[in-house]
Amino acid sequence: MAKIGIKQVAALSGVSIATVSRTLRNPEIVSEKTRQKVNDAVKKAGYKPNKMGSSLRTQESGNIVVIIPDVTDPFNSGIICAIEREAQKLGYSVLLGDTQNDPKRAEQYAEMVEYGQADGILLFSYNLPIDVTPDENGQVNLPPIVNVCESTAYENIHKVMVDDEEGARKATQHLIDLGHKRIAVITGNENTTTNQNRLAGYQKALINAGIELDDRLIMQGNYQIDSGVEQTKKLLLFKDRPTAIFCFCDLMAMGAVKVLHDNGYAVPNDMSVIGFDDIKFAEFTYPAISTVRQPVDEIGKTCMHQLYKLLKDKPAEQYIELKTDLIVRDSTGPAPKG
Amino acid sequence: MAKIGIKQVAALSGVSIATVSRTLRNPEIVSEKTRQKVNDAVKKAGYKPNKMGSSLRTQESGNIVVIIPDVTDPFNSGIICAIEREAQKLGYSVLLGDTQNDPKRAEQYAEMVEYGQADGILLFSYNLPIDVTPDENGQVNLPPIVNVCESTAYENIHKVMVDDEEGARKATQHLIDLGHKRIAVITGNENTTTNQNRLAGYQKALINAGIELDDRLIMQGNYQIDSGVEQTKKLLLFKDRPTAIFCFCDLMAMGAVKVLHDNGYAVPNDMSVIGFDDIKFAEFTYPAISTVRQPVDEIGKTCMHQLYKLLKDKPAEQYIELKTDLIVRDSTGPAPKG
DNA sequence: CTGAAAGCGCTTACAG
DNA sequence: CTGAAAGCGCTTACAG
């Protein structure tokens, strides 16, 4: 049995290949009768139009690539899941671009659109893996791309962001409201914009409450669970220990809680811990982690829609900012007396 | 600036497009001098060969699709990460096929190879989303596919499996060795082969130790964290409570530990809990979860290599079984006296 | 409403 | 070692 192409279907239904193509792509411009014949033949032959053929002709791969540091991070995998669901609805397939924090890999993935392998990019990085030096005409040739969660310095790029500063402010304020005065943070990777914004939110909340900033309470983490462990250990060494720790992601909060337990501290009675993200497991740890929820589904959906608009040459908002929610669970409580 | 295609490069270097193509794909059959010229032109023009063009010609998309139930599951995301790393080394890109447990979606992803969108499939399911009824000549037309972790009933398919039964046996034996006699399990989705094999391993260990099987101790979970929570609650209601719970994945073990804590049980003093998988966070929960490690990186690497062999028409092993390791941490301890 | 033809951007068998 | 040409499987402007 030879492979079924458009030619075979055309022969089977007694029309030209042009008409077969039209029936499949623009049924409304084909007569009812012909349409019927063709559709019957398509079904009978089990014809599946070859994507490479149509892609080459239309100059659209039908793929988008999502460039993201680490699929293994539960926040990221949640986002990817949301993107994929939305992409499918819009008729796109998603290529996975897990950079594993390697800029070279990011560049390779970004090049996929130059190679015609993908039509657009969803970029979760503060680092633009694309050359934006203007050409001789002062023009920058940017592929369809939307920058998500992390913000690139380059301005002329569509962005879907989360109000990290406000989120961090709310988390810190929550601790302040509970009577905490010595509030430590465990940060994410230094250069990320999420980290910088969350740090700003933390500091503003403290200043606003008239609490003096103490740089010793700012511990450098990296959004990974072990850094939550390591930095918390350092914090426990202090003579003037903090009474609360604000971790810039839930994973690090898990690590912090772990260390606290291991060393005989009750959470939240001896020490409060709050995270950021609201990953799926945050409510299932013991104690359930208070956190700042990022609207994962909305982020995924929104950025995919924005990219879709760019791909279809429709007007898209230059900048969209999504809101967070403070989720109070069991890992935060009143500051211990004394 | 017009788009740079092979024609422009050919013109720039004063050779035919055929020679440009050869220089890029088979440099060794091109003269040193020509090669130089062409490579210079390629670099100067910033030429990126169009993938759709070459794919159409070679009939290879250069993509593989991984069909997996839920990227959001940390075990799965670990696997995907490993696959992607390996795929890239072998020159393939990976299309994400998150089925969200919907068979329709699985079929759609599987069809990607019929549409020429992907060259092969990595299938993490006991359900074959492909029609294998033989055609008039008794032939089954199977795309390049390797079945991973979960096993399909269809035999003529290459498989990379994990010795789930042995893994479950080891976990159960570990509990038996600690003096436990009433050992409950919280299973995964009923129909999955992983679940069936783990259940068999559990039962064999008990029988082997002369412990009577009690079906009431078999709780139906679904590999999701909430089912660990729900089923543990039911277990605690029993008058003759178990002293240990073997969860068929770490996520459910996290849920179990959570419920135990919430209800005042100390783990492992009052109740031991052991998981399966060894996801990244298993060691960072409190207490750190004892578990059965699946060789995630090896699984990802091996299945990708197997698929690669199929794609390149090289001989590939029909069946590969990978081993697990028992990882004893802090969530399992001696059975309480009494 | 439909067909014949051009062409998307490559690769490769064939000939020299 | 290199070029001219065919062709991968489609879509679509053009003509009728």
XYZ file of C-alpha atoms (C1' of nucleotides) in Angstrom:
708
model
C 0.000 0.000 0.000
C 1.613 3.176 -1.206
C 1.607 6.208 0.975
C -1.478 8.349 0.673
C -0.772 11.837 -0.532
C -2.931 14.539 -1.919
C -2.522 13.099 -5.393
C -4.016 9.784 -4.402
C -6.970 11.508 -2.822
C -7.437 13.650 -5.902
C -7.445 10.568 -8.108
C -9.815 8.760 -5.799
C -12.331 11.568 -5.828
C -11.862 12.564 -9.457
C -10.840 16.156 -8.853
C -7.591 18.098 -8.967
C -5.222 18.285 -6.048
C -6.058 21.979 -5.823
C -9.632 21.118 -5.049
C -8.623 18.565 -2.452
C -6.523 21.191 -0.762
C -9.356 23.693 -0.868
C -11.831 21.252 0.545
C -9.591 20.711 3.496
C -8.563 24.299 4.131
C -11.441 26.374 2.780
C -14.422 24.096 2.486
C -16.786 27.015 1.967
C -15.388 27.867 -1.450
C -15.986 24.354 -2.751
C -19.349 23.167 -3.988
C -21.318 20.991 -1.650
C -21.188 18.048 -4.025
C -17.444 18.179 -4.607
C -16.799 18.671 -0.945
C -18.726 15.512 -0.209
C -16.791 13.485 -2.763
C -13.479 14.730 -1.487
C -14.288 14.257 2.150
C -15.394 10.712 1.430
C -12.151 9.982 -0.342
C -10.139 11.566 2.448
C -11.853 9.427 5.004
C -11.643 6.271 2.938
C -7.964 6.708 2.207
C -7.188 7.910 5.719
C -5.411 10.859 4.224
C -3.362 13.032 6.565
C -2.011 16.155 4.885
C 1.732 16.327 5.189
C 2.691 19.145 7.480
C 6.099 19.681 5.924
C 4.538 20.215 2.543
C 2.038 22.735 3.752
C 4.508 24.402 6.090
C 6.979 24.954 3.319
C 4.308 26.424 1.148
C 2.690 28.626 3.761
C 5.915 29.465 5.524
C 4.408 28.560 8.856
C 5.679 25.685 10.909
C 2.728 25.668 13.273
C 5.160 25.328 16.184
C 6.097 27.664 18.949
C 9.059 27.176 21.222
C 8.977 27.893 24.912
C 12.338 28.860 26.287
C 12.383 28.212 29.997
C 15.163 27.479 32.466
C 14.072 24.212 34.025
C 10.994 22.090 33.365
C 11.668 20.330 36.582
C 10.715 23.359 38.620
C 7.063 22.893 39.588
C 6.225 26.496 38.865
C 7.641 26.167 35.377
C 5.993 22.865 34.635
C 2.674 24.362 35.673
C 3.195 27.190 33.230
C 4.206 24.874 30.444
C 1.136 22.782 31.004
C -1.078 25.845 30.726
C 0.708 27.040 27.605
C 0.438 23.730 25.900
C -3.267 23.439 26.540
C -3.825 26.873 25.081
C -1.466 26.345 22.169
C -3.344 23.269 21.162
C -6.626 25.135 21.099
C -5.074 27.712 18.810
C -3.670 25.080 16.494
C -0.056 25.251 17.554
C 2.307 22.588 18.815
C 4.879 23.361 21.422
C 8.560 22.659 21.220
C 10.229 22.366 24.540
C 13.190 24.652 25.089
C 14.557 23.725 28.478
C 17.715 25.796 28.723
C 18.981 24.298 31.941
C 20.242 27.785 32.657
C 22.676 27.623 29.781
C 22.615 30.784 27.616
C 24.003 28.822 24.673
C 21.026 26.538 24.755
C 18.708 29.506 24.941
C 20.265 30.946 21.825
C 19.912 27.684 19.997
C 16.250 27.501 20.826
C 15.722 31.103 19.825
C 17.292 30.346 16.463
C 14.555 27.842 15.778
C 12.495 30.588 14.261
C 15.280 31.639 11.949
C 15.530 28.053 10.811
C 11.819 27.998 10.187
C 11.341 25.347 12.801
C 9.131 27.491 14.993
C 7.021 30.539 14.278
C 7.395 32.264 17.600
C 8.961 32.275 21.026
C 7.718 32.365 24.578
C 10.691 33.526 26.580
C 10.966 33.030 30.334
C 14.207 34.847 30.909
C 15.631 38.244 31.656
C 18.232 37.465 29.088
C 17.367 38.074 25.459
C 18.957 35.253 23.445
C 18.595 37.303 20.290
C 20.790 39.884 18.685
C 19.049 43.261 18.730
C 21.767 45.452 17.331
C 20.044 47.439 14.590
C 21.042 46.750 10.975
C 22.276 49.375 8.515
C 18.778 50.858 8.286
C 18.448 51.100 12.019
C 15.973 48.253 11.942
C 15.892 45.460 14.492
C 14.628 42.203 13.209
C 12.788 40.622 16.091
C 10.960 37.341 15.678
C 7.458 37.032 17.109
C 8.273 36.758 20.766
C 6.693 37.432 24.096
C 8.662 37.801 27.234
C 7.000 36.197 30.237
C 7.487 36.492 34.000
C 11.079 37.590 33.737
C 11.658 40.896 32.015
C 14.295 41.613 29.465
C 16.000 45.001 29.415
C 15.011 45.424 25.802
C 11.874 47.507 25.695
C 10.368 46.893 22.287
C 9.193 43.478 23.149
C 5.794 42.332 24.237
C 5.655 41.324 27.851
C 3.385 39.437 30.185
C 4.494 40.043 33.722
C 3.361 39.417 37.248
C 3.312 42.153 39.827
C 6.151 40.669 41.820
C 6.827 43.754 43.842
C 3.255 44.005 45.032
C 3.214 40.285 45.760
C 6.351 40.517 47.869
C 4.995 43.572 49.608
C 1.865 41.677 50.560
C 3.833 38.724 51.896
C 6.046 40.992 53.975
C 3.117 43.048 55.191
C 1.406 39.832 56.259
C 4.383 39.024 58.452
C 4.536 42.553 59.800
C 0.843 42.351 60.653
C 1.624 39.242 62.653
C 4.052 41.253 64.728
C 7.300 40.197 63.098
C 10.082 42.736 63.029
C 13.105 40.694 62.110
C 12.090 39.300 58.768
C 14.673 37.558 56.626
C 14.416 36.849 52.926
C 15.924 34.109 50.862
C 16.168 35.492 47.365
C 16.191 33.988 43.912
C 18.965 34.309 41.365
C 20.451 37.724 41.748
C 20.051 38.965 38.197
C 16.505 37.908 37.614
C 13.993 40.689 37.455
C 11.541 38.681 39.529
C 14.111 38.665 42.267
C 14.828 42.351 42.063
C 11.157 43.246 42.126
C 10.401 40.969 45.019
C 13.298 42.403 46.945
C 11.998 45.897 46.306
C 8.562 44.905 47.551
C 10.032 43.413 50.682
C 12.065 46.495 51.436
C 9.236 48.922 50.771
C 6.960 47.067 53.144
C 9.572 47.242 55.883
C 10.331 50.892 55.339
C 6.666 51.685 55.228
C 6.259 49.984 58.590
C 9.180 51.890 60.023
C 11.299 48.780 60.404
C 14.973 49.323 59.820
C 16.487 47.414 56.922
C 19.180 44.933 57.849
C 21.171 43.592 54.938
C 22.331 40.662 56.981
C 18.798 39.340 56.725
C 18.986 39.170 52.931
C 20.222 35.728 52.044
C 21.164 34.908 48.494
C 19.282 31.883 47.224
C 18.722 30.641 43.686
C 15.112 29.437 43.518
C 16.247 25.878 44.139
C 15.290 23.834 47.101
C 18.789 23.275 48.423
C 19.428 26.974 48.617
C 16.428 27.243 50.904
C 18.107 24.666 53.091
C 21.534 26.257 53.059
C 20.453 29.812 53.657
C 18.129 28.898 56.477
C 20.976 27.133 58.201
C 22.983 30.326 58.069
C 20.103 32.305 59.463
C 19.783 29.986 62.451
C 23.364 30.657 63.382
C 22.673 34.336 64.082
C 22.572 35.451 67.684
C 19.734 37.805 66.784
C 17.786 35.342 64.721
C 14.898 36.499 62.562
C 11.422 35.362 63.589
C 10.213 34.963 60.043
C 11.618 33.993 56.668
C 10.189 35.077 53.372
C 11.384 32.771 50.618
C 11.092 34.000 47.055
C 9.712 30.656 45.930
C 7.834 27.790 47.524
C 10.560 25.305 46.827
C 12.998 27.262 48.982
C 10.261 27.604 51.592
C 10.022 23.823 51.673
C 13.734 23.662 52.231
C 13.510 26.246 54.999
C 10.730 24.410 56.795
C 12.716 21.222 56.550
C 15.764 22.726 58.214
C 13.664 24.320 60.911
C 12.038 21.015 61.764
C 15.317 19.205 61.683
C 16.675 21.624 64.245
C 13.761 21.498 66.582
C 11.992 24.691 65.607
C 8.223 24.619 65.376
C 6.709 26.319 62.362
C 5.096 28.783 62.804
C 5.398 28.972 66.586
C 9.136 29.494 66.668
C 9.551 30.785 63.167
C 7.178 31.773 60.388
C 7.890 30.884 56.779
C 6.174 32.204 53.690
C 6.862 31.281 50.079
C 6.006 32.569 46.632
C 4.321 30.911 43.609
C 1.776 28.620 45.204
C 2.984 25.488 43.499
C 0.671 22.525 43.588
C 2.280 20.946 46.644
C 2.454 24.050 48.786
C -0.732 23.130 50.568
C 0.361 19.563 51.167
C 3.536 20.147 53.043
C 3.487 20.139 56.819
C 2.615 22.720 57.814
C 0.854 23.923 54.684
C 2.872 26.814 53.325
C 1.543 30.359 53.259
C 2.485 31.900 49.978
C 1.836 34.417 47.235
C -0.081 32.824 44.427
C 0.955 33.496 40.896
C -1.891 32.982 38.428
C -0.212 30.166 36.555
C -3.063 29.267 34.243
C -3.676 32.876 33.426
C -0.006 33.488 32.741
C 0.152 30.533 30.366
C -3.048 31.432 28.636
C -2.281 35.128 28.329
C 1.213 34.808 26.955
C 0.097 32.234 24.420
C -2.690 34.526 23.291
C -0.351 37.454 22.999
C 2.024 35.416 20.902
C -0.869 34.259 18.783
C -1.783 37.846 18.036
C 1.767 38.592 16.982
C 1.813 35.523 14.790
C -1.391 36.592 13.115
C -0.310 40.215 12.796
C -3.055 41.413 15.043
C -2.485 44.231 17.509
C -1.255 42.969 20.869
C -0.852 44.801 24.136
C 2.726 45.830 24.704
C 2.648 45.095 28.399
C 0.304 43.066 30.557
C 0.697 42.780 34.278
C -1.049 40.058 36.217
C -1.924 40.137 39.884
C -0.932 37.871 42.726
C -2.901 36.717 45.759
C -1.732 36.283 49.292
C -2.606 32.784 50.448
C -2.443 32.396 54.191
C -2.022 28.830 55.370
C -0.332 27.326 58.373
C 3.326 28.234 58.129
C 2.885 31.815 59.267
C 1.766 32.887 62.724
C 2.261 35.557 65.356
C 5.807 36.527 66.209
C 7.023 34.745 69.323
C 7.020 36.937 72.453
C 10.310 38.140 73.742
C 17.455 43.162 3.071
C 15.875 40.165 1.389
C 15.717 36.892 3.213
C 18.812 34.800 2.895
C 18.196 31.474 1.222
C 20.459 28.926 -0.290
C 20.268 30.771 -3.600
C 21.695 33.951 -2.148
C 24.537 32.031 -0.593
C 25.208 30.249 -3.849
C 25.357 33.553 -5.686
C 27.570 35.086 -3.030
C 30.080 32.276 -3.214
C 29.841 31.719 -6.952
C 28.806 28.078 -6.838
C 25.584 26.181 -7.396
C 23.015 25.681 -4.669
C 23.842 22.001 -4.818
C 27.357 22.730 -3.720
C 26.177 24.965 -0.916
C 23.975 22.180 0.310
C 26.800 19.679 0.101
C 29.177 21.945 1.947
C 26.746 22.142 4.794
C 25.662 18.525 4.949
C 28.644 16.618 3.554
C 31.640 18.884 3.724
C 34.034 16.027 3.030
C 32.856 15.594 -0.555
C 33.538 19.214 -1.380
C 36.973 20.533 -2.265
C 38.781 22.416 0.423
C 38.788 25.574 -1.606
C 35.101 25.539 -2.424
C 34.242 24.658 1.117
C 36.096 27.713 2.334
C 34.328 30.000 -0.081
C 30.934 28.638 0.807
C 31.512 28.712 4.526
C 32.644 32.301 4.291
C 29.521 33.246 2.414
C 27.340 31.357 4.862
C 28.871 33.190 7.754
C 28.797 36.545 6.056
C 25.180 36.228 5.033
C 24.131 34.679 8.310
C 22.493 31.900 6.384
C 20.279 29.482 8.320
C 19.079 26.569 6.204
C 15.320 26.382 6.231
C 14.219 23.326 8.110
C 10.932 22.978 6.283
C 12.715 22.841 2.986
C 15.138 20.191 4.046
C 12.520 18.277 6.000
C 10.248 18.063 3.039
C 13.058 16.848 0.901
C 14.522 14.344 3.335
C 11.182 13.336 4.786
C 12.459 13.845 8.261
C 11.037 16.449 10.557
C 13.802 16.180 13.105
C 11.178 16.183 15.862
C 10.062 13.539 18.256
C 6.950 13.778 20.361
C 6.789 12.630 23.942
C 3.349 11.528 24.958
C 3.050 11.726 28.702
C 0.102 12.186 31.041
C 1.057 15.235 33.028
C 4.162 17.428 32.849
C 3.263 18.787 36.197
C 4.074 15.531 37.910
C 7.648 15.867 39.175
C 8.545 12.367 38.098
C 7.384 13.113 34.579
C 9.061 16.463 34.367
C 12.315 14.845 35.440
C 11.983 12.315 32.657
C 11.153 14.964 30.089
C 14.165 16.958 31.117
C 16.405 13.959 30.627
C 14.859 13.138 27.271
C 15.233 16.634 25.993
C 18.880 16.829 26.916
C 19.545 13.599 25.095
C 17.388 14.463 22.119
C 19.310 17.632 21.588
C 22.594 15.773 21.551
C 21.214 13.492 18.881
C 19.953 16.377 16.802
C 16.283 16.091 17.582
C 13.836 18.594 18.974
C 11.087 17.529 21.299
C 7.435 18.267 20.919
C 5.550 18.165 24.144
C 2.562 15.853 24.212
C 0.963 16.369 27.576
C -2.196 14.298 27.353
C -3.690 15.427 30.637
C -4.989 11.882 30.843
C -7.213 12.399 27.852
C -6.993 9.514 25.341
C -8.181 11.798 22.554
C -5.235 14.056 23.099
C -2.923 11.078 23.114
C -4.251 10.016 19.730
C -3.772 13.472 18.333
C -0.179 13.529 19.432
C 0.422 10.077 18.054
C -0.923 11.228 14.704
C 1.837 13.782 14.522
C 4.013 11.222 12.844
C 1.384 10.465 10.238
C 1.207 14.155 9.503
C 4.952 14.276 9.140
C 5.249 16.604 12.078
C 7.305 14.196 14.143
C 9.485 11.257 13.240
C 8.888 9.136 16.279
C 7.106 8.734 19.573
C 8.103 8.212 23.169
C 4.989 6.844 24.795
C 4.467 6.914 28.553
C 1.191 5.054 28.676
C -0.259 1.587 28.930
C -2.686 2.694 26.279
C -1.573 2.502 22.680
C -3.018 5.545 20.918
C -2.441 3.895 17.571
C -4.515 1.521 15.532
C -2.758 -1.832 15.299
C -5.365 -3.840 13.474
C -3.457 -5.503 10.637
C -4.223 -4.362 7.098
C -5.278 -6.692 4.248
C -1.776 -8.140 4.089
C -1.690 -8.823 7.779
C 0.761 -5.986 8.200
C 0.665 -3.540 11.059
C 2.011 -0.140 10.257
C 3.649 1.052 13.414
C 5.505 4.353 13.532
C 8.895 4.496 15.238
C 7.840 4.310 18.829
C 9.184 3.247 22.161
C 6.999 2.528 25.087
C 8.438 3.754 28.349
C 7.694 3.024 32.016
C 4.129 1.982 31.359
C 3.683 -1.105 29.235
C 1.235 -1.479 26.431
C -0.463 -4.839 25.883
C 0.800 -4.844 22.314
C 3.935 -6.905 22.173
C 5.662 -5.896 18.972
C 6.766 -2.633 20.329
C 10.071 -1.621 21.767
C 9.983 -1.051 25.477
C 12.064 0.541 28.163
C 10.703 -0.471 31.517
C 11.592 -0.293 35.146
C 11.473 -3.311 37.385
C 8.486 -2.056 39.326
C 7.702 -5.360 40.896
C 11.162 -5.751 42.305
C 11.133 -2.154 43.472
C 7.863 -2.630 45.311
C 9.120 -5.874 46.743
C 12.156 -4.116 48.154
C 10.077 -1.348 49.690
C 7.738 -3.830 51.307
C 10.585 -6.016 52.490
C 12.200 -2.979 54.053
C 9.051 -2.414 56.105
C 8.834 -6.088 57.006
C 12.439 -6.000 58.132
C 11.522 -3.151 60.438
C 8.958 -5.386 62.083
C 5.830 -4.131 60.358
C 3.077 -6.643 59.793
C 0.101 -4.494 58.896
C 1.355 -2.707 55.838
C -1.076 -0.717 53.754
C -0.564 0.433 50.189
C -1.929 3.413 48.364
C -1.904 2.463 44.732
C -1.696 4.363 41.499
C -4.281 4.353 38.743
C -5.774 0.918 38.617
C -5.119 0.123 34.975
C -1.551 1.228 34.779
C 0.991 -1.513 34.463
C 3.273 0.212 36.919
C 0.510 -0.069 39.441
C -0.159 -3.702 38.754
C 3.485 -4.615 38.953
C 4.039 -2.706 42.157
C 1.020 -4.347 43.671
C 2.364 -7.750 42.716
C 5.703 -6.929 44.306
C 4.008 -5.828 47.499
C 1.938 -8.969 47.717
C 4.815 -11.285 46.957
C 6.900 -9.766 49.697
C 4.110 -10.244 52.200
C 3.402 -13.807 51.156
C 7.063 -14.589 51.233
C 7.226 -13.307 54.811
C 4.203 -15.348 55.774
C 2.049 -12.292 56.375
C -1.562 -12.754 55.471
C -2.880 -10.490 52.731
C -5.645 -8.162 53.744
C -7.444 -6.473 50.880
C -8.737 -3.786 53.187
C -5.189 -2.473 53.340
C -5.125 -1.841 49.612
C -6.303 1.683 49.039
C -6.980 2.922 45.563
C -5.019 6.060 44.799
C -4.226 7.713 41.486
C -0.627 8.925 41.726
C -1.810 12.398 42.688
C -1.070 14.062 45.939
C -4.665 14.476 47.062
C -5.309 10.782 46.766
C -2.461 10.214 49.218
C -4.293 12.509 51.570
C -7.723 10.951 51.102
C -6.670 7.348 51.342
C -4.550 7.908 54.399
C -7.508 9.461 56.142
C -9.513 6.329 55.472
C -6.720 4.184 56.814
C -6.604 6.116 60.066
C -10.263 5.379 60.658
C -9.601 1.645 60.946
C -9.763 0.109 64.372
C -6.863 -2.117 63.396
C -4.774 0.540 61.796
C -1.741 -0.359 59.748
C 1.657 0.612 61.130
C 3.126 1.443 57.747
C 1.959 2.815 54.427
C 3.635 2.121 51.147
C 2.621 4.753 48.617
C 3.170 3.960 44.962
C 4.605 7.394 44.353
C 6.357 10.054 46.410
C 3.669 12.600 45.830
C 1.105 10.409 47.557
C 3.631 9.753 50.285
C 3.869 13.490 50.832
C 0.115 13.596 51.137
C 0.153 10.701 53.585
C 2.791 12.299 55.787
C 0.813 15.509 55.794
C -2.352 13.814 57.046
C -0.434 11.911 59.666
C 1.124 15.085 61.023
C -2.164 16.905 60.921
C -3.685 14.201 63.066
C -0.945 14.035 65.601
C 0.916 10.973 64.372
C 4.669 11.041 64.437
C 6.414 9.718 61.351
C 7.994 7.224 61.603
C 7.427 6.581 65.304
C 3.700 6.040 65.051
C 3.539 5.216 61.401
C 6.101 4.548 58.695
C 5.653 5.873 55.188
C 7.584 4.922 52.093
C 7.158 6.265 48.587
C 8.270 5.418 45.063
C 10.157 7.408 42.386
C 12.563 9.496 44.423
C 11.467 12.817 43.030
C 13.743 15.747 43.638
C 11.900 16.945 46.734
C 11.602 13.607 48.466
C 14.647 14.294 50.562
C 13.506 17.764 51.510
C 10.198 16.941 53.080
C 9.994 16.501 56.803
C 10.775 13.822 57.550
C 12.761 13.007 54.434
C 10.880 10.300 52.606
C 12.222 6.798 52.213
C 11.530 5.666 48.701
C 12.388 3.497 45.736
C 14.485 5.401 43.280
C 13.716 5.159 39.629
C 16.722 5.959 37.449
C 15.153 8.972 35.809
C 18.152 10.136 33.830
C 18.850 6.640 32.646
C 15.234 6.116 31.628
C 15.229 9.333 29.621
C 18.549 8.627 28.021
C 17.825 5.013 27.236
C 14.437 5.504 25.663
C 15.711 8.355 23.541
C 18.591 6.204 22.350
C 16.281 3.347 21.549
C 14.044 5.614 19.549
C 17.071 7.005 17.785
C 18.050 3.530 16.693
C 14.586 2.922 15.317
C 14.674 6.228 13.496
C 17.979 5.357 11.926
C 16.942 1.809 11.110
C 19.526 0.346 13.377
C 18.816 -2.747 15.451
C 17.355 -1.894 18.832
C 16.727 -4.094 21.835
C 13.119 -5.154 22.022
C 12.952 -4.864 25.782
C 15.131 -3.135 28.307
C 14.493 -3.279 32.008
C 16.077 -0.810 34.362
C 16.677 -1.321 38.048
C 15.482 0.579 41.057
C 17.227 1.366 44.328
C 15.821 1.384 47.799
C 16.574 4.713 49.424
C 16.149 4.633 53.172
C 15.617 8.025 54.730
C 13.712 9.175 57.777
C 10.099 8.321 57.142
C 10.454 4.626 57.891
C 11.315 3.150 61.267
C 10.678 0.186 63.496
C 7.077 -0.875 63.975
C 5.629 0.498 67.185
C 5.402 -2.071 70.022
C 1.987 -3.335 70.936
C -16.611 26.658 -8.638
C -12.468 24.223 -10.555
C -7.929 23.087 -12.882
C -3.153 23.755 -14.548
C 0.853 25.602 -13.111
C 4.194 27.821 -10.322
C 6.860 27.650 -6.438
C 7.909 27.382 -1.156
C 13.618 25.825 0.083
C 15.876 22.399 0.164
C 18.677 17.485 -1.279
C 20.442 14.132 -4.207
C 20.751 10.932 -8.230
C 22.708 11.613 -12.520
C 25.912 13.184 -15.690
C 30.123 15.169 -16.716
C 34.530 17.624 -7.453
C 30.534 20.239 -9.343
C 26.140 21.665 -11.824
C 21.513 21.217 -13.873
C 17.426 19.215 -12.921
C 13.921 16.727 -10.633
C 11.036 16.460 -6.913
C 9.628 16.171 -1.721
C 3.823 17.587 -0.734
C 1.561 20.948 -0.431
C -1.183 26.018 -1.461
C -2.765 29.676 -4.117
C -2.855 33.345 -7.744
C -4.489 33.161 -12.219
C -7.469 31.957 -15.742
C -11.569 30.090 -17.257
